[in-house]
Coordinates of C-alpha atoms in Angstrom, one line a residue:
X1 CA 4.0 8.2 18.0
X2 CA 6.7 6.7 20.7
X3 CA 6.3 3.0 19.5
X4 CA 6.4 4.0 15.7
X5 CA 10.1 3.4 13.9
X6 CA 12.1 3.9 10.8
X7 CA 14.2 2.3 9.1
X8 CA 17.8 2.6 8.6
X9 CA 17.3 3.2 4.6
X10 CA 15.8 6.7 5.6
X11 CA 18.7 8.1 7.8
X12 CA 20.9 6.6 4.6
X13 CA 19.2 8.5 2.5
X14 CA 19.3 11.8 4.4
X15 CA 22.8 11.7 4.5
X16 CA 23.5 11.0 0.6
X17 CA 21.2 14.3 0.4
X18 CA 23.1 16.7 2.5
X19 CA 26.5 15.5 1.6
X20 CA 25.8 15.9 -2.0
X21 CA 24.2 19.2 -1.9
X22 CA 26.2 21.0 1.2
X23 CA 29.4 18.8 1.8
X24 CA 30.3 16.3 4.6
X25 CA 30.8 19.1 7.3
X26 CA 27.4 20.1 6.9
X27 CA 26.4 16.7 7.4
X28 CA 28.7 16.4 10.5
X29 CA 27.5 19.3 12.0
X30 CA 24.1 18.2 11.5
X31 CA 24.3 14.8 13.6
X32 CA 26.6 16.4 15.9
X33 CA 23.4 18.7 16.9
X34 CA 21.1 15.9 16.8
X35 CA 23.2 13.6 19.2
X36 CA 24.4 10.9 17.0
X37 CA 27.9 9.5 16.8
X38 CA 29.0 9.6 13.2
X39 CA 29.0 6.6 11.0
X40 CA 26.2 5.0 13.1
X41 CA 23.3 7.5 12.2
X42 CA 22.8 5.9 8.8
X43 CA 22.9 2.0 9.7
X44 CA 20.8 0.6 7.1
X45 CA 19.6 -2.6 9.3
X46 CA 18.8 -0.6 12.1
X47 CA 15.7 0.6 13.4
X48 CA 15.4 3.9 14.9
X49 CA 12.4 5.7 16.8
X50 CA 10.6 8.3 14.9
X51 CA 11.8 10.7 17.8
X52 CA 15.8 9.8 16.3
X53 CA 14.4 10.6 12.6
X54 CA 13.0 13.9 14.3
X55 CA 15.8 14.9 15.4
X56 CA 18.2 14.9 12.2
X57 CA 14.9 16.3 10.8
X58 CA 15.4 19.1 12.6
X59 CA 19.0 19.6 12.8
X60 CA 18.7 19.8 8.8
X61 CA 16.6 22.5 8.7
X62 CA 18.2 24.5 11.8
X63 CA 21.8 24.0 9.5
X64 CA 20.9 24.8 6.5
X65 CA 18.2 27.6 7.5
X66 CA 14.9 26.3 5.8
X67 CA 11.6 25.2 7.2
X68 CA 11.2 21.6 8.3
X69 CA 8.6 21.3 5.8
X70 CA 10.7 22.0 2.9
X71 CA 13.3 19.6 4.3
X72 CA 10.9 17.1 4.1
X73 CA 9.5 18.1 0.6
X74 CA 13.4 18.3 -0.6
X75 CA 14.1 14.8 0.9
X76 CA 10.5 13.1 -0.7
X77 CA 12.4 14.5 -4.2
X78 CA 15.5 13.0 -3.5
X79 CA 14.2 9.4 -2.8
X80 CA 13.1 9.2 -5.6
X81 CA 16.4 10.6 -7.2
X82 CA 17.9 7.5 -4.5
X83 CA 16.1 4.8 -4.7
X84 CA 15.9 4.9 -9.1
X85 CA 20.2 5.2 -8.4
X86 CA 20.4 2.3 -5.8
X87 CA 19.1 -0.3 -8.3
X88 CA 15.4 0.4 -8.5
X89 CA 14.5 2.3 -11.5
X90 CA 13.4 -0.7 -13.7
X91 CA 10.8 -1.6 -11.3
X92 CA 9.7 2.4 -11.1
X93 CA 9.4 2.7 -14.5
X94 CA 7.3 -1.0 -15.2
X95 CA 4.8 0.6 -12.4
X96 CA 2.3 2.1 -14.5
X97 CA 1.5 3.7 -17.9
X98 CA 0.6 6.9 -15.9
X99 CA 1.3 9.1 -12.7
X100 CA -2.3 8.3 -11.3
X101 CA -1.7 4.3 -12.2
X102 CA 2.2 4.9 -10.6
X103 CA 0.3 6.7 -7.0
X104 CA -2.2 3.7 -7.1
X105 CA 0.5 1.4 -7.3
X106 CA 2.0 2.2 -4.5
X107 CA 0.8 0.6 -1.6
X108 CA 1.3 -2.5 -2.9
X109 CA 5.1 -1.7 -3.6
X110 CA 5.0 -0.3 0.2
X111 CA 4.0 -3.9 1.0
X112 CA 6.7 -5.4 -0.9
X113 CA 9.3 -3.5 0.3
X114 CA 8.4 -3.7 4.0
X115 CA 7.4 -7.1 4.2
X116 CA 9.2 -9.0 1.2
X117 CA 12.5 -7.1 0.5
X118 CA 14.0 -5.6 4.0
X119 CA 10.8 -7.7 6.3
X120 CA 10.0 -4.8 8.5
X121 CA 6.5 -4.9 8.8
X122 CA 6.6 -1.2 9.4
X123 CA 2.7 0.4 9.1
X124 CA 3.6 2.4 5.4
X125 CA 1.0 5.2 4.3
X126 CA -2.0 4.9 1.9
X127 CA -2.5 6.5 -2.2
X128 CA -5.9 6.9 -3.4
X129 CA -6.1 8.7 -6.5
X130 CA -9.7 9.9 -8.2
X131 CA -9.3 11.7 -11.4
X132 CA -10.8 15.0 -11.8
X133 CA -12.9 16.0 -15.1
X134 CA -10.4 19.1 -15.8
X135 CA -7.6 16.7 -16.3
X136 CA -6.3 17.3 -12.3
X137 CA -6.3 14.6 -9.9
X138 CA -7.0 14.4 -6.1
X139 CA -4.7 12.3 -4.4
X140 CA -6.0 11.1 -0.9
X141 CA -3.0 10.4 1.4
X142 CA -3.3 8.7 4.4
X143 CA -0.8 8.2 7.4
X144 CA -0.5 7.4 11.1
X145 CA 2.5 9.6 11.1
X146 CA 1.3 13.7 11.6
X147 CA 2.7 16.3 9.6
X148 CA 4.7 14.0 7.0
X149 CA 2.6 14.8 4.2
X150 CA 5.4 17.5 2.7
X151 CA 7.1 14.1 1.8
X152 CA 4.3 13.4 -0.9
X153 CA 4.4 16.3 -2.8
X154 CA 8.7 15.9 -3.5
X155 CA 7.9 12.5 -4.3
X156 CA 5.3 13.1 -6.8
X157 CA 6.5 16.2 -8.8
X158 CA 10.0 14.5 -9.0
X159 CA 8.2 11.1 -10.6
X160 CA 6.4 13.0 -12.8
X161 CA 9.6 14.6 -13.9
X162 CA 11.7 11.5 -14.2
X163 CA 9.3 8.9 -15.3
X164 CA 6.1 10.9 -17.0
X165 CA 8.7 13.6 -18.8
X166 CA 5.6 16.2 -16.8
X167 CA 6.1 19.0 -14.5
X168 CA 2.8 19.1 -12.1
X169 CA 2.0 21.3 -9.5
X170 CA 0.7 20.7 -5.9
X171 CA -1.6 22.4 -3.4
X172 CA -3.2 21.3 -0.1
X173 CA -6.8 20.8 -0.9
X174 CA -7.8 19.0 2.5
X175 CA -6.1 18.0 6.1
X176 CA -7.9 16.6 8.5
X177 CA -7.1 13.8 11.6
X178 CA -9.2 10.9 11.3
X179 CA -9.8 9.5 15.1
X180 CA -10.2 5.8 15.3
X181 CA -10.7 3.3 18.1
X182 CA -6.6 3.1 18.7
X183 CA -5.0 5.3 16.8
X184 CA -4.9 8.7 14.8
X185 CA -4.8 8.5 11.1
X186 CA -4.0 12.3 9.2
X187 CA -5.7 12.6 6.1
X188 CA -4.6 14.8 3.5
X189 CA -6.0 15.7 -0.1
X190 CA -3.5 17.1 -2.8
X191 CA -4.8 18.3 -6.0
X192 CA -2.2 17.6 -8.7
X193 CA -2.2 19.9 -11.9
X194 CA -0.1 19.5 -15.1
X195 CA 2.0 22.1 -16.5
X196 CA 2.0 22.5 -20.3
X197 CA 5.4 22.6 -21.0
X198 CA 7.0 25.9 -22.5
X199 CA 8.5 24.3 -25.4
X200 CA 5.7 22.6 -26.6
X201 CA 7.0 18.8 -26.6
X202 CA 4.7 16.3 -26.1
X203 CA 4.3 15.6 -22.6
X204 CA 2.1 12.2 -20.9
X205 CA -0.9 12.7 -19.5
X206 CA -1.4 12.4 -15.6
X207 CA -4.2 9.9 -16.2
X208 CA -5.6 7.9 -19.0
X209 CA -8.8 7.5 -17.0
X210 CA -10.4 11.1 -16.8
X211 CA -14.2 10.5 -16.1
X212 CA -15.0 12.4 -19.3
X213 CA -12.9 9.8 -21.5
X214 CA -13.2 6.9 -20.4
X215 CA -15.7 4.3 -22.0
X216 CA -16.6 0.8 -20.5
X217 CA -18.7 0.0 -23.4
X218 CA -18.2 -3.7 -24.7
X219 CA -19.8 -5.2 -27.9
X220 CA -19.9 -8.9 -27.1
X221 CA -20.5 -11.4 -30.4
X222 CA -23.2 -12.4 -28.0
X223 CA -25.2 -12.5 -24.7
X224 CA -22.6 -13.9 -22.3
X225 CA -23.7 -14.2 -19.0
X226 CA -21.6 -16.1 -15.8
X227 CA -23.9 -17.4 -12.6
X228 CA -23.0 -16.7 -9.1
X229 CA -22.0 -20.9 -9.1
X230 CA -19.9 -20.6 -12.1
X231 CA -18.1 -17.8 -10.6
X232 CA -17.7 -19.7 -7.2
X233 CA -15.9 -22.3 -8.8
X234 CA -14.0 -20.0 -10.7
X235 CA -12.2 -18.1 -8.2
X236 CA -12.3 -20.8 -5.0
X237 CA -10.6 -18.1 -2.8
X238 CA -13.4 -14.9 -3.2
X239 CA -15.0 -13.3 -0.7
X240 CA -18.1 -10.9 -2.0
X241 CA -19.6 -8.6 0.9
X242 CA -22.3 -5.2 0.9
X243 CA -22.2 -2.4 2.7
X244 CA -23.1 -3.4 5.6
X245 CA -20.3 -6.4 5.4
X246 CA -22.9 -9.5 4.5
X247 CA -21.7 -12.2 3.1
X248 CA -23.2 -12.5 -0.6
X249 CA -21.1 -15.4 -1.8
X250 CA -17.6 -16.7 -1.3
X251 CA -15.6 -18.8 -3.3
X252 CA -16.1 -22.9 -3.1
X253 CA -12.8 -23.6 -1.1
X254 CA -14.3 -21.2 1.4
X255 CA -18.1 -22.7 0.8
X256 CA -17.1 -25.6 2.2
X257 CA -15.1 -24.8 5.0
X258 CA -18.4 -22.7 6.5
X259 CA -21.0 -24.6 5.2
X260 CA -23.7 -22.7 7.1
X261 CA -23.0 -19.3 5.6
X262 CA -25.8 -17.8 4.8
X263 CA -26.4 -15.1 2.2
X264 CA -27.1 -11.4 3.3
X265 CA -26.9 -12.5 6.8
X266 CA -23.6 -14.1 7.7
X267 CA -21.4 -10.9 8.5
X268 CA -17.9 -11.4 7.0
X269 CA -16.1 -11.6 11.3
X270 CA -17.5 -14.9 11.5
X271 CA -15.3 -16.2 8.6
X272 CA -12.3 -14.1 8.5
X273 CA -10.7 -11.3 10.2
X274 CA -8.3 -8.9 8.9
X275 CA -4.9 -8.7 9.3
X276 CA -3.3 -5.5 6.7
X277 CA -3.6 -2.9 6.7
X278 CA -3.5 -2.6 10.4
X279 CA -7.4 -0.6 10.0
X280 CA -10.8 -0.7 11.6
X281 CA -12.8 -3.3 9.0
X282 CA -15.8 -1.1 7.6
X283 CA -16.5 -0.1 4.5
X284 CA -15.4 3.1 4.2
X285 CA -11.7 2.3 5.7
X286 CA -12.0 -0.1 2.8
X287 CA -12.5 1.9 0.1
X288 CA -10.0 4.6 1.6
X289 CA -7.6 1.8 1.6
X290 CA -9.1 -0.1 -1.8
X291 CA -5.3 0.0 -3.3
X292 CA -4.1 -1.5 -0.7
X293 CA -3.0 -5.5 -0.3
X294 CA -5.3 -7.0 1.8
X295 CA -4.7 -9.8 3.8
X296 CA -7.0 -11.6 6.2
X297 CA -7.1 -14.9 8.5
X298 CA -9.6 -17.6 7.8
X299 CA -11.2 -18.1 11.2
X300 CA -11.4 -21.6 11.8
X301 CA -14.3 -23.8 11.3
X302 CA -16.5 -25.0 13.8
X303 CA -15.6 -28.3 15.4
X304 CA -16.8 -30.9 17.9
X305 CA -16.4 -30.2 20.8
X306 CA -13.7 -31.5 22.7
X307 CA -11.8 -31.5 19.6
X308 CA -9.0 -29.0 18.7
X309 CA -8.0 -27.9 14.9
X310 CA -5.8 -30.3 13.2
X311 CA -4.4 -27.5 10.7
X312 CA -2.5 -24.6 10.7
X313 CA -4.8 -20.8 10.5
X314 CA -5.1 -19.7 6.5
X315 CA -4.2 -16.5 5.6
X316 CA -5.4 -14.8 2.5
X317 CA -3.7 -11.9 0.3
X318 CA -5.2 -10.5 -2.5
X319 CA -7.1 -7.3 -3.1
X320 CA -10.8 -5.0 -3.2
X321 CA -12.9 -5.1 -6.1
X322 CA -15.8 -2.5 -5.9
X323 CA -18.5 -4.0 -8.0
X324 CA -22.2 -2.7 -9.2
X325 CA -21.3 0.6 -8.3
X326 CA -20.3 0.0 -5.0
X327 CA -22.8 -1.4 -3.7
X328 CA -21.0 -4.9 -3.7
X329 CA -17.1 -5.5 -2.6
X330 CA -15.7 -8.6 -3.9
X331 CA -12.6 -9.8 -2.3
X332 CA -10.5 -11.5 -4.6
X333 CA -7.7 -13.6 -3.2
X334 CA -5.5 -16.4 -3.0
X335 CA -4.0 -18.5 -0.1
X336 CA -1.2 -16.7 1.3
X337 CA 1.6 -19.8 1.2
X338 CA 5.1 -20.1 -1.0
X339 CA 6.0 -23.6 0.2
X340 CA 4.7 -27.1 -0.2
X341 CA 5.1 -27.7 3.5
X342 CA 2.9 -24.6 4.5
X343 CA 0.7 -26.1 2.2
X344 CA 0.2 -29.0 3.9
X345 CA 0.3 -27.9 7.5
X346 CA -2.8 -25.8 6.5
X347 CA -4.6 -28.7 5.0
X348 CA -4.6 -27.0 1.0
X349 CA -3.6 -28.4 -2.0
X350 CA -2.4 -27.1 -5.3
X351 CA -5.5 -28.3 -7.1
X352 CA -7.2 -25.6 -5.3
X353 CA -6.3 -22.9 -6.4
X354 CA -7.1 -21.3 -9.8
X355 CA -4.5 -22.9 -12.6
X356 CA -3.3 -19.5 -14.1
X357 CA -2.5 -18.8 -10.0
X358 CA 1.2 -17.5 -9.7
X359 CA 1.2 -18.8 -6.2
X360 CA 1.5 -22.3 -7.7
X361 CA 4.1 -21.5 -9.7
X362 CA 5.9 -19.7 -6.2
X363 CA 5.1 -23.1 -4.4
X364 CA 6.4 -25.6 -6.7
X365 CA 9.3 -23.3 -7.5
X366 CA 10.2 -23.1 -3.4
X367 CA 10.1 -26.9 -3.1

């Protein structure tokens, strides 16, 4: 991928990994043989061309003598190691109860890293995790960046080590290259098995929702029921959709911005259009990409004509809900602002969004 880059953080992290485990020569050797001029190869606010990463990729494995793909699967276990060292562990930790919650947590903390903390916008991979009745899990990864997926299994066996106290192993179960209208997207399926361990200590489980365990049951006092209206009002910002993308019902801020929306037969492109992930909108990429943070742009309303739009374009961020089996996606989101002034350029108010809403908080907190 020519156009694709990395950050800095990576070529940081490389070096911390060679340097500890084989010494500064090695590590001056290596970027000799990959054309870069020592004490610039690791500039952590630089961006550099997946062809640059390549190359010290390489270089690693040709000086120490292993295969690229163990460089890669030895350099997935040290970020890990890195990133918990470099002030990050807290957040790791607070992730999720399990390793399947932790994978599935992911790509939001992709999102917050690229286009919060450092503002890269770089295009991150997907986690999708299913658990498996015999206690293993299948953990779908998807990339635009081939041959990477070596990465994955360093990252995961060395979280389950440091956070779960679990030592897992990894096999390929699936690769395949997923063509789409502009781009390539690899496709791989891990199956991820726990190791009992040999002493016999307790050790956490990978997930706490194994098909065989898990129960949904719920014993209300008494028949509760909520109405499509009710739940309009209650979540202004929602977007529900089928299969085949329909509109079912949207929330009321969205109601009356398109009026004419009509159940079952509006298809969600007339109202909104997707921004991240970078994917084709269907929905299968959706579920593939169901942990991910969604945002999308509210296409403006129709106006008279002659007559231009007196607001700013609304963004949305929020996330997939797959309800009655599937059948039904619900979209539930909030506007994507953290300023009182973007509030107003857009034409939104507090008031309309729900009160236990952190965005509100973020808003009001900003001014």
């Amino acid at each position: 991928m020519p156009n694709s880059t990395n950050f800095g953080w990576i070529h940081e992290s490389f070096r911390q990994l060679i340097t500890r485990k084989y010494g500064r020569e090695t590590w001056v050797k290596i970027i000799k043989i990959a054309n870069f001029e020592e004490g610039l190869e690791p500039d952590i606010g630089q961006y550099y061309r997946d062809e640059d990463t390549l190359r010290i990729v390489n270089a690693m494995a040709n000086v120490v003598g292993i295969p690229v793909e163990e460089v890669w699967e030895a350099y997935g276990g040290f970020l890990i190691q890195f990133t918990m060292e470099t002030g990050w562990d807290e957040l790791l930790r607070a992730l999720a109860p399990d390793l399947e919650g932790f994978l599935d947590s992911l790509d939001a903390l992709h999102y917050f890293i690229d286009h919060v903390v450092y503002r890269t916008k770089l295009k991150g991979p997907s986690f999708r995790c299913e658990p498996q009745p015999d206690g293993t899990l299948q953990l779908h990864y998807y990339s635009r960046r081939t041959g990477l997926y070596p990465i994955v299994k360093g990252v995961v066996r060395e979280v389950a080590r440091r956070i779960y106290d679990a030592e897992i192993m990894m096999r390929v179960l699936e690769r395949k290259q997923e063509h789409y209208e502009t781009f390539v997207m690899e496709h791989v399926i891990f199956v991820v098995q726990q190791i009992e361990g040999v002493s016999g200590a307790p050790t956490k489980a990978l997930t706490s929702k194994s098909p065989s365990t898990i129960s949904i049951e719920i014993t209300p006092p008494g028949k509760f029921n909520i109405t499509a209206h009710d739940f309009c009002f209650a979540f202004p910002f929602h977007v529900c959709f089928n299969k085949d993308l329909l509109v079912e019902h949207v929330g009321v801020h969205i109601r009356n911005r398109f009026p004419h929306m009509q159940r079952g037969v509006t298809p969600m492109s007339e109202i909104i259009e997707l921004v991240h992930p970078e994917i084709p909108i269907s929905y299968e990429s959706i579920k593939a990409y169901r942990n991910s943070l969604f945002i999308f742009k509210l296409l403006a309303p129709p106006t008279p004509e002659g007559t231009s739009p007196i607001a700013e374009e609304v963004t949305v961020k929020g996330a997939m809900v797959f309800v009655n089996n599937g059948e039904f996606v619900t979209y539930m989101c909030s506007p994507n602002v953290t300023t009182v002034r973007e509030l107003l350029n857009r034409n939104i108010f507090i008031s309309d969004m729900q009160r236990h809403d952190s965005t509100r908080d973020l808003i009001m907190l900003n001014q």
